[in-house]
Amino acid sequence: AYRILCEKEPVTWAKIKCKVLPHDISEDLIFKLIGQFHIKGKKPWDAYEQASYLYRRSKQTKMHIDMIADELRLKKNDAKNMIEAVELMQKRGEPDTHKYSYYYEYVKDPNIRKYRETTDIDETVCSMISTGGIEEAKDIRKIGKVAKINDSQSKKLMKEFIAGESTLYETYEAMEESGKLEPAVTKLKAFKSYINGEAFEKNT
């Protein structure tokens, strides 16, 4: 990059300040230096580049994710989700790095995760991301909200969504019309579950 600048403006770029690293510096130390500059430093990369760095670091150095997170002062769960999002993008062959935020929202949702372990929801959601079936990354949270209800209606809607029989927005709208997404209904359901549980019986 410096040579290109110097060729265009040799006077302006006759000299630059630089730091020369020892020739025998380890790969691990180079990764640490890059992380200090671009993860928590003055010139941070965008979200995808940061996640990609964490992914490369964990794969190339075999360093545990928790240790990498501590080193960069990141929350452990955030670091794990960032790496998982990049892994899923690579697995799917996703070429658009701007879609990273979609994948991150998807892998971090704990309510969606239980479906990922037992169904083909990855195929459904990733296909929607690639084809534009999901308008914004934050819209993925709608599916997480449906999954969170976890009653017979919610499970039926999720099954139809995963099978491609309804869109993300149709699924959410159907759940919304039931009124079960309202905070008051959610609290009432939680209270009902509590009074029917063992904890309530012991306290009474």
Short mmCIF file of C-alpha atoms in Angstrom, two decimals:
data_model
loop_
_atom_site.label_atom_id
_atom_site.label_comp_id
_atom_site.label_asym_id
_atom_site.label_seq_id
_atom_site.Cartn_x
_atom_site.Cartn_y
_atom_site.Cartn_z
CA ALA A 1 0.00 0.00 0.00
CA TYR A 2 2.85 2.37 0.86
CA ARG A 3 4.63 1.69 -2.44
CA ILE A 4 1.49 2.56 -4.40
CA LEU A 5 1.12 5.83 -2.50
CA CYS A 6 4.81 6.63 -3.02
CA GLU A 7 4.57 6.03 -6.76
CA LYS A 8 1.71 8.53 -7.02
CA GLU A 9 3.11 11.16 -4.64
CA PRO A 10 6.82 10.50 -4.02
CA VAL A 11 7.41 13.77 -2.14
CA THR A 12 4.50 13.39 0.27
CA TRP A 13 5.26 9.74 0.91
CA ALA A 14 9.06 9.91 0.90
CA LYS A 15 9.13 8.72 4.51
CA ILE A 16 6.68 7.02 6.86
CA LYS A 17 6.83 5.88 10.45
CA CYS A 18 6.72 2.15 10.98
CA LYS A 19 7.44 -0.52 13.53
CA VAL A 20 9.54 -3.46 12.38
CA LEU A 21 8.77 -6.76 14.06
CA PRO A 22 11.54 -9.26 14.83
CA HIS A 23 11.97 -11.84 12.08
CA ASP A 24 11.49 -14.67 14.57
CA ILE A 25 8.21 -13.35 16.07
CA SER A 26 5.67 -16.13 16.63
CA GLU A 27 2.38 -16.44 14.81
CA ASP A 28 0.59 -16.23 18.16
CA LEU A 29 2.14 -12.85 18.99
CA ILE A 30 1.24 -11.52 15.54
CA PHE A 31 -2.38 -12.53 16.13
CA LYS A 32 -2.32 -10.77 19.52
CA LEU A 33 -0.96 -7.60 17.95
CA ILE A 34 -3.62 -7.61 15.22
CA GLY A 35 -6.31 -8.17 17.82
CA GLN A 36 -5.13 -5.21 19.90
CA PHE A 37 -5.23 -2.94 16.84
CA HIS A 38 -8.47 -4.03 15.23
CA ILE A 39 -10.73 -5.58 17.86
CA LYS A 40 -10.42 -3.24 20.83
CA GLY A 41 -7.94 -0.73 19.44
CA LYS A 42 -8.21 2.67 17.78
CA LYS A 43 -8.92 1.27 14.31
CA PRO A 44 -11.53 -1.45 14.76
CA TRP A 45 -12.58 -3.61 11.83
CA ASP A 46 -16.22 -4.04 10.90
CA ALA A 47 -18.21 -6.83 12.58
CA TYR A 48 -17.47 -9.47 9.95
CA GLU A 49 -13.73 -8.80 9.91
CA GLN A 50 -13.58 -9.03 13.70
CA ALA A 51 -15.49 -12.32 13.68
CA SER A 52 -13.32 -13.65 10.86
CA TYR A 53 -10.21 -12.79 12.87
CA LEU A 54 -11.55 -14.73 15.88
CA TYR A 55 -12.36 -17.66 13.62
CA ARG A 56 -8.87 -17.75 12.08
CA ARG A 57 -7.24 -17.33 15.47
CA SER A 58 -9.14 -20.25 17.00
CA LYS A 59 -8.50 -22.53 14.02
CA GLN A 60 -4.85 -21.71 13.32
CA THR A 61 -3.53 -21.45 16.86
CA LYS A 62 -5.90 -24.04 18.40
CA MET A 63 -6.30 -21.58 21.26
CA HIS A 64 -9.45 -22.04 23.34
CA ILE A 65 -12.19 -19.52 22.58
CA ASP A 66 -12.47 -18.52 26.25
CA MET A 67 -8.78 -17.59 26.32
CA ILE A 68 -9.10 -15.52 23.14
CA ALA A 69 -12.13 -13.72 24.57
CA ASP A 70 -10.30 -12.93 27.83
CA GLU A 71 -7.28 -11.66 25.93
CA LEU A 72 -9.42 -9.27 23.85
CA ARG A 73 -11.76 -8.36 26.70
CA LEU A 74 -14.77 -9.81 24.92
CA LYS A 75 -17.68 -11.65 26.50
CA LYS A 76 -17.14 -15.38 26.05
CA ASN A 77 -20.61 -16.00 24.60
CA ASP A 78 -20.17 -13.12 22.14
CA ALA A 79 -16.87 -14.55 20.93
CA LYS A 80 -18.36 -18.03 20.52
CA ASN A 81 -21.34 -16.68 18.59
CA MET A 82 -19.10 -14.60 16.32
CA ILE A 83 -17.01 -17.65 15.44
CA GLU A 84 -20.07 -19.84 14.96
CA ALA A 85 -21.63 -17.28 12.60
CA VAL A 86 -18.52 -17.28 10.39
CA GLU A 87 -18.39 -21.09 10.47
CA LEU A 88 -22.00 -21.30 9.30
CA MET A 89 -21.37 -18.75 6.54
CA GLN A 90 -18.44 -20.80 5.29
CA LYS A 91 -20.40 -24.03 5.52
CA ARG A 92 -23.18 -22.47 3.46
CA GLY A 93 -20.78 -20.88 1.00
CA GLU A 94 -22.19 -17.43 1.72
CA PRO A 95 -20.17 -14.94 -0.38
CA ASP A 96 -21.76 -11.73 0.93
CA THR A 97 -19.92 -10.62 4.07
CA HIS A 98 -22.62 -8.00 4.64
CA LYS A 99 -24.94 -10.88 5.56
CA TYR A 100 -22.81 -11.63 8.62
CA SER A 101 -25.20 -9.76 10.94
CA TYR A 102 -28.03 -12.09 9.83
CA TYR A 103 -26.02 -15.17 10.72
CA TYR A 104 -24.93 -13.66 14.03
CA GLU A 105 -28.52 -12.90 15.04
CA TYR A 106 -29.44 -16.44 14.06
CA VAL A 107 -26.76 -18.39 15.95
CA LYS A 108 -26.98 -16.33 19.14
CA ASP A 109 -30.71 -16.87 19.76
CA PRO A 110 -31.08 -19.56 22.48
CA ASN A 111 -34.70 -20.26 21.53
CA ILE A 112 -33.76 -21.02 17.93
CA ARG A 113 -30.80 -23.13 19.00
CA LYS A 114 -32.97 -25.95 20.35
CA TYR A 115 -34.54 -26.27 16.89
CA ARG A 116 -31.12 -26.26 15.26
CA GLU A 117 -30.21 -29.33 17.27
CA THR A 118 -33.25 -31.36 16.16
CA THR A 119 -34.46 -30.00 12.79
CA ASP A 120 -33.28 -28.68 9.40
CA ILE A 121 -34.00 -25.07 10.35
CA ASP A 122 -30.46 -24.08 9.24
CA GLU A 123 -31.36 -24.96 5.66
CA THR A 124 -34.57 -22.91 5.80
CA VAL A 125 -33.17 -19.78 7.44
CA CYS A 126 -29.86 -19.70 5.55
CA SER A 127 -31.68 -20.07 2.23
CA MET A 128 -33.94 -17.15 3.19
CA ILE A 129 -30.93 -15.05 4.11
CA SER A 130 -29.21 -15.76 0.78
CA THR A 131 -32.31 -15.12 -1.35
CA GLY A 132 -33.50 -12.01 0.48
CA GLY A 133 -36.44 -13.72 2.16
CA ILE A 134 -35.48 -11.97 5.39
CA GLU A 135 -35.52 -8.20 5.00
CA GLU A 136 -33.36 -7.21 7.98
CA ALA A 137 -31.05 -9.08 10.33
CA LYS A 138 -33.13 -8.06 13.36
CA ASP A 139 -36.17 -9.78 11.85
CA ILE A 140 -34.63 -13.15 12.71
CA ARG A 141 -35.50 -12.35 16.32
CA LYS A 142 -39.16 -12.80 15.34
CA ILE A 143 -38.62 -16.53 14.87
CA GLY A 144 -36.85 -16.65 18.22
CA LYS A 145 -39.91 -15.07 19.85
CA VAL A 146 -42.22 -17.65 18.27
CA ALA A 147 -39.94 -20.49 19.38
CA LYS A 148 -39.81 -19.10 22.92
CA ILE A 149 -43.58 -19.55 23.44
CA ASN A 150 -43.02 -23.32 23.17
CA ASP A 151 -46.66 -24.40 23.27
CA SER A 152 -48.54 -26.58 20.79
CA GLN A 153 -49.41 -23.65 18.53
CA SER A 154 -45.85 -22.35 18.55
CA LYS A 155 -44.45 -25.79 17.72
CA LYS A 156 -46.94 -26.19 14.86
CA LEU A 157 -46.01 -22.79 13.42
CA MET A 158 -42.31 -23.56 13.71
CA LYS A 159 -42.82 -26.90 11.96
CA GLU A 160 -44.60 -25.17 9.06
CA PHE A 161 -41.90 -22.51 8.88
CA ILE A 162 -39.06 -25.04 8.81
CA ALA A 163 -40.86 -27.02 6.11
CA GLY A 164 -41.05 -23.86 3.99
CA GLU A 165 -44.84 -23.73 4.17
CA SER A 166 -44.86 -20.20 5.59
CA THR A 167 -42.52 -17.22 5.57
CA LEU A 168 -40.84 -15.75 8.61
CA TYR A 169 -43.31 -12.88 8.58
CA GLU A 170 -46.39 -15.09 8.18
CA THR A 171 -45.22 -17.26 11.06
CA TYR A 172 -44.67 -14.29 13.34
CA GLU A 173 -47.98 -12.67 12.36
CA ALA A 174 -49.90 -15.86 13.16
CA MET A 175 -48.29 -16.00 16.60
CA GLU A 176 -48.88 -12.30 17.14
CA GLU A 177 -52.59 -12.64 16.34
CA SER A 178 -52.91 -15.22 19.12
CA GLY A 179 -51.90 -12.55 21.62
CA LYS A 180 -49.29 -14.82 23.15
CA LEU A 181 -46.45 -12.49 22.26
CA GLU A 182 -47.85 -9.79 24.55
CA PRO A 183 -45.75 -9.25 27.71
CA ALA A 184 -48.75 -9.66 30.00
CA VAL A 185 -49.67 -13.00 28.45
CA THR A 186 -46.08 -14.19 28.73
CA LYS A 187 -45.95 -13.25 32.42
CA LEU A 188 -49.27 -14.95 33.05
CA LYS A 189 -48.04 -18.12 31.39
CA ALA A 190 -44.87 -18.06 33.49
CA PHE A 191 -46.94 -17.56 36.66
CA LYS A 192 -49.24 -20.44 35.71
CA SER A 193 -46.21 -22.66 35.17
CA TYR A 194 -44.84 -21.62 38.56
CA ILE A 195 -47.99 -22.38 40.58
CA ASN A 196 -48.27 -25.76 38.88
CA GLY A 197 -44.65 -26.61 39.63
CA GLU A 198 -42.82 -28.30 42.48
CA ALA A 199 -41.32 -25.03 43.78
CA PHE A 200 -44.79 -23.65 44.51
CA GLU A 201 -45.89 -26.84 46.26
CA LYS A 202 -42.83 -26.78 48.54
CA ASN A 203 -43.39 -23.13 49.45
CA THR A 204 -47.00 -23.78 50.38
#
